[in-house]
Coordinates of C-alpha atoms and ligand atoms in Angstrom, one line a residue:
M132 CA -91.8 156.8 65.5
I133 CA -92.6 158.7 62.3
N134 CA -95.8 160.8 62.2
R135 CA -97.6 162.2 59.2
S136 CA -97.0 165.7 60.4
D137 CA -93.2 165.1 60.2
L138 CA -93.7 164.4 56.5
V139 CA -95.8 167.4 55.9
A140 CA -92.9 169.4 57.3
L141 CA -90.5 167.5 54.9
D142 CA -92.7 168.3 51.9
S143 CA -92.7 172.0 52.8
R144 CA -88.9 172.1 52.9
D145 CA -88.4 169.9 49.7
P146 CA -86.4 171.8 47.1
L147 CA -88.1 169.7 44.3
A148 CA -91.7 170.3 45.6
G149 CA -92.4 172.8 42.8
R150 CA -91.7 170.3 40.1
R151 CA -94.9 168.5 40.8
D152 CA -96.8 171.3 39.0
M153 CA -95.0 170.3 35.8
F154 CA -97.1 167.1 35.7
V155 CA -100.8 166.4 35.2
L156 CA -101.6 164.2 38.1
P157 CA -105.3 163.4 38.7
E158 CA -106.6 164.7 42.0
G159 CA -106.6 162.0 44.7
V160 CA -104.3 159.6 42.8
I161 CA -101.0 158.5 44.5
Y162 CA -98.9 157.6 41.5
L163 CA -96.1 155.2 42.2
D164 CA -95.7 153.6 38.8
G165 CA -93.6 156.2 37.0
N166 CA -91.0 153.5 36.7
S167 CA -93.3 151.8 34.2
L168 CA -95.1 154.8 32.6
G169 CA -94.2 158.3 33.7
P170 CA -97.2 160.6 34.0
L171 CA -98.2 163.3 31.5
P172 CA -95.9 166.4 31.8
A173 CA -98.0 169.5 31.7
S174 CA -96.0 171.0 28.8
V175 CA -96.8 168.1 26.4
P176 CA -100.4 168.7 25.2
A177 CA -99.6 172.2 23.9
R178 CA -96.4 171.1 22.2
M179 CA -98.2 168.2 20.6
E180 CA -101.0 170.5 19.5
D181 CA -98.4 172.7 17.8
A182 CA -96.7 169.8 16.2
L183 CA -100.1 168.6 14.9
R184 CA -101.8 171.7 13.8
R185 CA -99.0 174.1 12.8
Q186 CA -96.1 171.9 11.9
W187 CA -97.9 168.9 10.3
G188 CA -101.1 170.7 9.4
R189 CA -99.8 173.9 7.9
D190 CA -96.1 173.5 7.3
L191 CA -96.5 170.0 6.0
I192 CA -93.4 168.4 4.6
R193 CA -91.4 171.6 4.9
S194 CA -91.4 170.8 8.7
W195 CA -88.5 168.4 8.2
N196 CA -86.3 171.5 7.7
V197 CA -88.2 174.5 9.0
N198 CA -89.3 172.8 12.2
G199 CA -86.1 170.8 12.6
W200 CA -87.8 167.4 12.6
I201 CA -84.8 165.7 11.0
D202 CA -82.6 166.8 13.9
L203 CA -84.9 165.6 16.6
P204 CA -83.2 162.2 17.3
A205 CA -79.9 163.9 18.0
R206 CA -81.4 166.9 19.8
V207 CA -83.4 164.7 22.1
G208 CA -80.4 162.4 22.5
A209 CA -78.3 165.3 23.6
R210 CA -80.8 166.3 26.3
I211 CA -80.9 162.7 27.6
G212 CA -77.1 162.6 27.4
R213 CA -76.9 165.3 30.1
L214 CA -78.8 163.1 32.5
V215 CA -76.6 160.1 32.0
G216 CA -73.1 161.7 31.8
A217 CA -72.6 161.0 28.1
E218 CA -70.1 162.8 25.8
D219 CA -71.6 165.2 23.2
G220 CA -72.9 163.5 20.1
S221 CA -73.0 160.0 21.5
I222 CA -76.7 159.4 22.0
I223 CA -79.6 159.3 19.5
S224 CA -83.3 158.7 20.4
A225 CA -84.9 156.2 18.1
D226 CA -86.9 152.9 18.0
S227 CA -87.7 150.8 21.1
T228 CA -85.2 149.7 23.8
S229 CA -85.5 146.1 22.4
V230 CA -84.6 147.2 18.9
N231 CA -81.7 149.3 20.1
L232 CA -80.5 146.4 22.2
Y233 CA -80.4 144.3 19.0
K234 CA -78.5 146.9 17.1
L235 CA -75.9 147.3 19.8
V236 CA -75.5 143.6 20.6
C237 CA -74.7 142.9 16.9
A238 CA -72.4 145.9 16.8
A239 CA -70.6 144.7 20.0
L240 CA -70.1 141.2 18.6
A241 CA -68.6 142.6 15.4
L242 CA -66.3 144.9 17.4
N243 CA -65.0 142.1 19.6
P244 CA -64.8 139.0 17.5
G245 CA -63.3 135.6 18.3
R246 CA -64.9 135.3 21.7
S247 CA -67.8 132.9 22.5
T248 CA -70.0 134.5 25.2
I249 CA -72.4 137.3 25.9
L250 CA -72.6 137.4 29.7
S251 CA -75.8 138.6 31.5
D252 CA -77.6 137.9 34.7
T253 CA -80.9 136.5 36.0
G254 CA -81.9 140.0 37.2
N255 CA -82.1 141.2 33.6
F256 CA -85.3 142.1 31.9
P257 CA -86.5 139.2 29.7
T258 CA -86.5 141.3 26.5
D259 CA -82.8 141.9 26.9
L260 CA -82.1 138.2 27.2
Y261 CA -84.4 137.3 24.4
V262 CA -82.8 139.8 22.1
A263 CA -79.2 138.9 23.0
S264 CA -79.8 135.1 22.5
G265 CA -81.7 135.8 19.2
A266 CA -79.0 138.0 17.9
A267 CA -76.3 135.5 18.8
E268 CA -78.1 132.7 17.1
L269 CA -78.7 134.7 13.9
M270 CA -75.2 135.9 13.7
D271 CA -74.1 132.2 13.8
K272 CA -70.6 132.9 15.0
G273 CA -70.6 130.4 17.8
V274 CA -71.5 133.0 20.3
R275 CA -73.9 132.1 23.1
L276 CA -75.7 133.9 25.9
M277 CA -74.5 132.9 29.4
V278 CA -76.8 134.0 32.3
V279 CA -75.5 133.9 35.9
P280 CA -76.9 135.3 39.2
P281 CA -76.2 139.0 39.6
E282 CA -73.7 138.5 42.4
D283 CA -71.6 136.2 40.2
V284 CA -71.3 138.5 37.2
E285 CA -67.8 139.9 38.0
A286 CA -66.3 136.5 38.7
S287 CA -67.8 135.1 35.5
I288 CA -66.1 137.6 33.1
D289 CA -63.2 135.8 31.4
A290 CA -61.2 135.7 28.1
E291 CA -64.2 134.2 26.3
T292 CA -66.5 137.1 27.2
A293 CA -67.2 139.3 24.2
L294 CA -69.8 141.4 25.8
V295 CA -71.1 142.0 29.3
M296 CA -74.8 143.0 28.9
L297 CA -76.6 144.1 32.1
T298 CA -79.5 146.1 33.3
H299 CA -78.2 148.6 35.8
V300 CA -81.3 148.6 38.1
D301 CA -83.1 145.2 38.5
Y302 CA -86.7 145.8 37.5
R303 CA -88.1 143.6 40.2
T304 CA -85.8 144.2 43.2
G305 CA -84.4 147.6 42.4
R306 CA -80.9 146.2 43.1
L307 CA -78.3 148.5 41.6
H308 CA -75.2 147.1 39.9
D309 CA -71.8 148.9 40.3
M310 CA -71.3 150.2 36.9
A311 CA -67.8 151.5 37.4
S312 CA -66.5 148.3 38.9
I313 CA -68.1 145.9 36.5
T314 CA -67.1 148.0 33.5
A315 CA -63.5 148.1 34.6
R316 CA -63.5 144.4 35.3
A317 CA -64.9 143.7 31.8
H318 CA -62.3 145.9 30.1
A319 CA -59.5 144.3 32.0
A320 CA -60.6 141.0 30.5
G321 CA -60.9 142.4 27.0
A322 CA -64.7 142.4 27.0
L323 CA -67.1 145.2 26.0
V324 CA -70.0 146.4 28.2
L325 CA -73.6 147.2 27.2
W326 CA -75.7 148.8 30.0
D327 CA -79.4 149.0 29.9
L328 CA -80.5 152.1 31.8
A329 CA -84.2 151.6 31.5
H330 CA -84.7 152.2 35.3
S331 CA -81.7 154.5 35.7
A332 CA -82.0 157.4 33.3
G333 CA -83.8 160.2 35.0
A334 CA -83.8 158.3 38.3
L335 CA -80.2 158.5 39.5
P336 CA -76.9 160.0 38.4
V337 CA -75.1 157.9 35.7
D338 CA -71.6 158.7 34.5
L339 CA -71.3 156.9 31.1
A340 CA -68.2 158.8 30.1
G341 CA -66.5 158.6 33.5
C342 CA -67.1 154.9 33.7
R343 CA -65.8 154.4 30.2
V344 CA -68.9 152.5 29.2
D345 CA -68.9 151.2 25.6
L346 CA -72.5 151.0 24.8
A347 CA -75.8 151.7 26.5
V348 CA -79.6 151.8 25.8
G349 CA -82.5 153.2 27.7
C350 CA -86.2 153.7 27.8
S351 CA -88.0 157.0 27.6
Y352 CA -91.5 156.3 28.8
K353 CA -90.4 155.4 32.4
Y354 CA -88.6 158.1 34.4
L355 CA -88.2 160.3 31.4
N356 CA -92.0 160.6 31.1
G357 CA -92.0 160.6 27.3
G358 CA -95.4 158.9 27.0
P359 CA -96.5 155.4 26.0
G360 CA -94.2 153.8 23.5
A361 CA -91.9 156.9 23.5
P362 CA -88.8 156.4 21.3
A363 CA -85.9 154.8 23.3
W364 CA -82.3 155.9 23.1
L365 CA -78.9 154.4 22.5
Y366 CA -75.3 155.4 23.4
V367 CA -72.1 154.5 21.6
A368 CA -68.9 155.8 23.2
P369 CA -67.1 158.2 20.9
R370 CA -64.0 155.9 20.7
H371 CA -66.2 153.2 19.1
Q372 CA -68.3 155.3 16.7
A373 CA -66.1 155.0 13.7
A374 CA -65.9 151.2 13.8
A375 CA -69.3 150.3 15.3
R376 CA -71.9 149.2 12.7
S377 CA -75.6 148.8 12.9
P378 CA -77.1 145.6 11.5
L379 CA -80.1 147.7 10.5
T380 CA -78.5 149.8 7.7
G381 CA -81.5 151.9 6.9
W382 CA -81.4 155.0 4.7
L383 CA -81.5 157.5 7.5
G384 CA -78.3 156.0 9.0
H385 CA -76.6 156.7 5.6
A386 CA -73.9 159.4 5.4
A387 CA -76.0 161.2 2.7
P388 CA -79.6 159.9 2.8
F389 CA -80.7 162.4 0.2
A390 CA -78.0 161.5 -2.3
F391 CA -80.1 158.3 -2.7
D392 CA -77.0 156.2 -3.5
L393 CA -77.5 152.6 -4.2
D394 CA -74.8 151.6 -1.7
F395 CA -74.9 152.0 2.0
R396 CA -72.2 154.3 3.5
P397 CA -72.7 154.8 7.3
A398 CA -73.1 158.3 8.7
E399 CA -70.3 159.7 10.8
G400 CA -70.9 159.1 14.5
V401 CA -73.8 157.7 16.4
G402 CA -76.3 158.8 13.7
R403 CA -75.5 155.6 11.8
F404 CA -77.6 153.8 14.3
I405 CA -80.7 155.5 13.1
C406 CA -82.6 153.2 10.8
G407 CA -85.8 154.6 9.3
T408 CA -87.9 157.7 9.6
P409 CA -88.1 159.0 13.2
N410 CA -91.4 158.9 15.1
I411 CA -91.8 162.7 15.1
L412 CA -94.9 163.1 17.2
S413 CA -93.5 160.9 19.9
L414 CA -90.2 162.7 19.8
V415 CA -91.9 166.0 20.2
A416 CA -93.7 164.7 23.3
L417 CA -90.5 163.4 24.7
D418 CA -88.6 166.6 24.0
A419 CA -91.3 168.6 25.9
A420 CA -91.3 166.0 28.7
L421 CA -87.5 166.5 29.2
D422 CA -88.2 170.1 30.2
A423 CA -89.1 168.8 33.7
F424 CA -85.4 168.0 34.2
D425 CA -84.1 171.5 33.2
G426 CA -82.5 173.1 36.2
V427 CA -82.4 170.1 38.5
S428 CA -79.3 168.0 39.1
M429 CA -79.5 164.2 39.2
E430 CA -77.8 164.4 42.6
Q431 CA -80.8 166.3 43.9
V432 CA -83.1 163.7 42.4
R433 CA -81.1 160.9 43.9
D434 CA -81.0 162.4 47.3
K435 CA -84.8 162.7 47.5
S436 CA -85.3 159.3 45.9
I437 CA -83.2 157.5 48.6
K438 CA -85.1 159.4 51.3
L439 CA -88.5 158.4 49.9
G440 CA -87.4 154.8 49.6
D441 CA -85.9 154.7 53.1
L442 CA -89.0 156.3 54.5
F443 CA -91.2 153.7 52.9
I444 CA -89.1 150.9 54.3
A445 CA -89.2 152.5 57.8
L446 CA -92.9 152.9 57.7
V447 CA -93.6 149.4 56.5
D448 CA -91.4 148.2 59.5
Q449 CA -93.2 150.5 61.8
R450 CA -96.8 149.9 60.7
C451 CA -97.0 146.7 58.6
G452 CA -94.4 144.6 60.3
D453 CA -96.6 141.6 61.0
L454 CA -98.7 141.5 57.8
G455 CA -96.7 138.9 55.9
F456 CA -94.6 141.3 53.7
T457 CA -91.0 140.8 53.1
L458 CA -88.7 143.4 51.7
G459 CA -87.9 142.6 48.1
A460 CA -85.3 145.3 47.7
P461 CA -81.9 146.3 49.2
R462 CA -82.3 148.0 52.5
D463 CA -79.3 150.3 51.8
G464 CA -80.6 153.1 49.6
R465 CA -77.2 153.4 47.9
S466 CA -77.6 149.9 46.5
R467 CA -81.1 150.5 45.2
G468 CA -82.6 152.3 42.2
S469 CA -85.7 154.6 42.7
Q470 CA -88.1 151.8 43.6
V471 CA -88.9 149.6 46.6
S472 CA -90.5 146.2 46.2
L473 CA -92.4 144.2 48.8
R474 CA -93.1 140.5 48.4
H475 CA -96.3 138.8 49.5
P476 CA -98.0 135.5 48.3
E477 CA -101.2 137.6 47.7
G478 CA -99.2 140.3 46.0
Y479 CA -101.3 140.5 42.9
A480 CA -104.7 140.9 44.7
I481 CA -103.2 143.3 47.2
M482 CA -101.9 145.5 44.4
Q483 CA -105.3 145.4 42.7
A484 CA -107.0 146.5 45.9
L485 CA -104.5 149.4 46.2
I486 CA -105.1 150.5 42.6
A487 CA -108.9 150.5 43.3
R488 CA -108.1 153.0 46.1
E489 CA -106.2 155.0 43.4
V490 CA -102.8 154.1 44.9
I491 CA -101.1 153.0 41.7
G492 CA -98.0 150.7 41.8
D493 CA -97.7 147.5 39.9
F494 CA -97.1 143.8 40.3
R495 CA -94.4 141.6 38.9
A496 CA -94.8 137.8 39.0
P497 CA -94.5 135.8 41.0
D498 CA -95.1 137.9 44.2
V499 CA -93.6 141.4 43.8
L500 CA -95.5 144.6 44.7
R501 CA -93.5 147.3 43.1
F502 CA -93.5 151.0 44.1
G503 CA -91.6 153.5 42.1
F504 CA -90.7 156.8 43.8
C505 CA -90.2 159.6 41.3
P506 CA -88.7 162.6 43.1
L507 CA -90.0 165.1 40.6
Y508 CA -93.6 164.6 41.8
A509 CA -93.8 162.1 44.7
R510 CA -94.3 163.7 48.1
Y511 CA -93.2 162.4 51.5
T512 CA -96.8 162.5 52.6
D513 CA -97.7 160.2 49.7
I514 CA -95.5 157.5 51.3
W515 CA -97.4 157.9 54.5
D516 CA -100.7 157.6 52.7
L517 CA -99.5 154.6 50.7
T518 CA -98.6 152.8 53.9
E519 CA -102.0 153.8 55.4
H520 CA -103.9 152.3 52.4
L521 CA -101.7 149.2 52.5
L522 CA -102.5 148.7 56.2
Q523 CA -106.3 149.1 55.5
V524 CA -106.2 146.7 52.6
M525 CA -104.6 144.1 54.8
L526 CA -106.5 144.7 58.0
T527 CA -109.9 144.5 56.3
R528 CA -108.8 141.7 54.0
E529 CA -110.1 143.9 51.1
W530 CA -107.7 142.1 48.8
A531 CA -109.6 138.8 49.2
Q532 CA -112.6 140.2 47.1
E533 CA -113.2 138.2 44.0
R534 CA -112.7 141.3 41.7
F535 CA -109.1 141.6 42.8
Q536 CA -108.2 138.0 41.9
R537 CA -108.9 138.3 38.2
R538 CA -105.7 138.7 36.1
A539 CA -105.7 141.4 33.5
K540 CA -103.6 141.2 30.3
V541 CA -101.1 143.8 31.6
T542 CA -100.0 143.7 35.2
Ligands
LIG250 C1 -88.9 148.6 30.3 C2 -87.7 147.8 29.9 C3 -87.5 147.5 28.5 C4 -88.6 147.8 27.6 O1 -88.2 147.5 26.3 P1 -89.2 147.9 25.1 O2 -88.6 147.6 23.9 O3 -89.5 149.4 25.3 O4 -90.5 147.2 25.3 C5 -86.3 146.8 28.2 N1 -85.4 146.5 29.1 C6 -85.5 146.9 30.4 C7 -84.5 146.5 31.4 C8 -86.7 147.5 30.8 O5 -86.9 147.8 32.1

């Protein structure tokens, strides 16, 4: 039997406990949705204020040089690179994940011509599938998207596979793919791999270089806490950088943008995947947000993340065993990202009732209650309190209230 006092003791010994002060978290809120929108890092408002008043307000256009605005996509990319095991100079921060996927899918198909499929799985996030099928149609080279169940991916890679495009952590179940094994299998068959690390970067250790990954994208407003709509990032392995081409040949991906040549000449390196003018204010916020990762290792983050997830599963077993929930996530922490999902036919209403109690997770159709555990600010006692609220919502049938049945635009 686990008691709340055991968890108070765990919090007091937690080496990451101090990190919580680096975030602005409203009193009384238990925030378990950092996998969808990371909370506001405490350093961001002052850095934004400086970017607005001093840099934009006073330095004006000189800021591109004197405040280093032009280098922000690469500088922020390098900081993200440390979190995902990327080689120096292989990541830029730009655009949205969807747009970066489009750029890299097109680049991959051009790098590996003469094959007919992009292989993905049913656990992928819809935008990834939409972008890949859209890109394949537009390129009109007879390439089509093939979508198989996650457990069939490795066996489905064959001589026709141009690109294996997967999301590392399933957004609904949290199921984690074996990046090293799938990447090796793809390479053995002559295919390239593109990993979407939306739910991995900042949540668990990733070794892009060690796994010899070809291409990757990721999101910055989830575990990286960059703020709503924060610029995403993309990775191109150094060995592909000279040959990989972006379909969006904008002027800031040019080798010499300020020569204003009439012909496009791609920049050396991953910088050629920049298209237009970077979103500076958002990049400043993201840059400040990344301070929260300075001085922590991803192994430390992972260790606590698994403990938080295991604890939640144990507490649901212990206290909510007969309330109609089923576990919608792998039980083994090593096969799971930094989230745990429960499934329940009344999942939507139950989640709304929890949110009304300021216990914030989210819901994914058709029946998934999703709880993200971000080790930089989640406490062990939060997991106890979450379970307590869940128990109350169920025992009192609070979820059955009319107000919790109405669907909002964003779930
Ligand atoms: C969150 C997420 C995205 C988001 O893409 P946007 O272009 O930022 O809207 C894409 N892919 C995956 C796997 C995600 O989890």
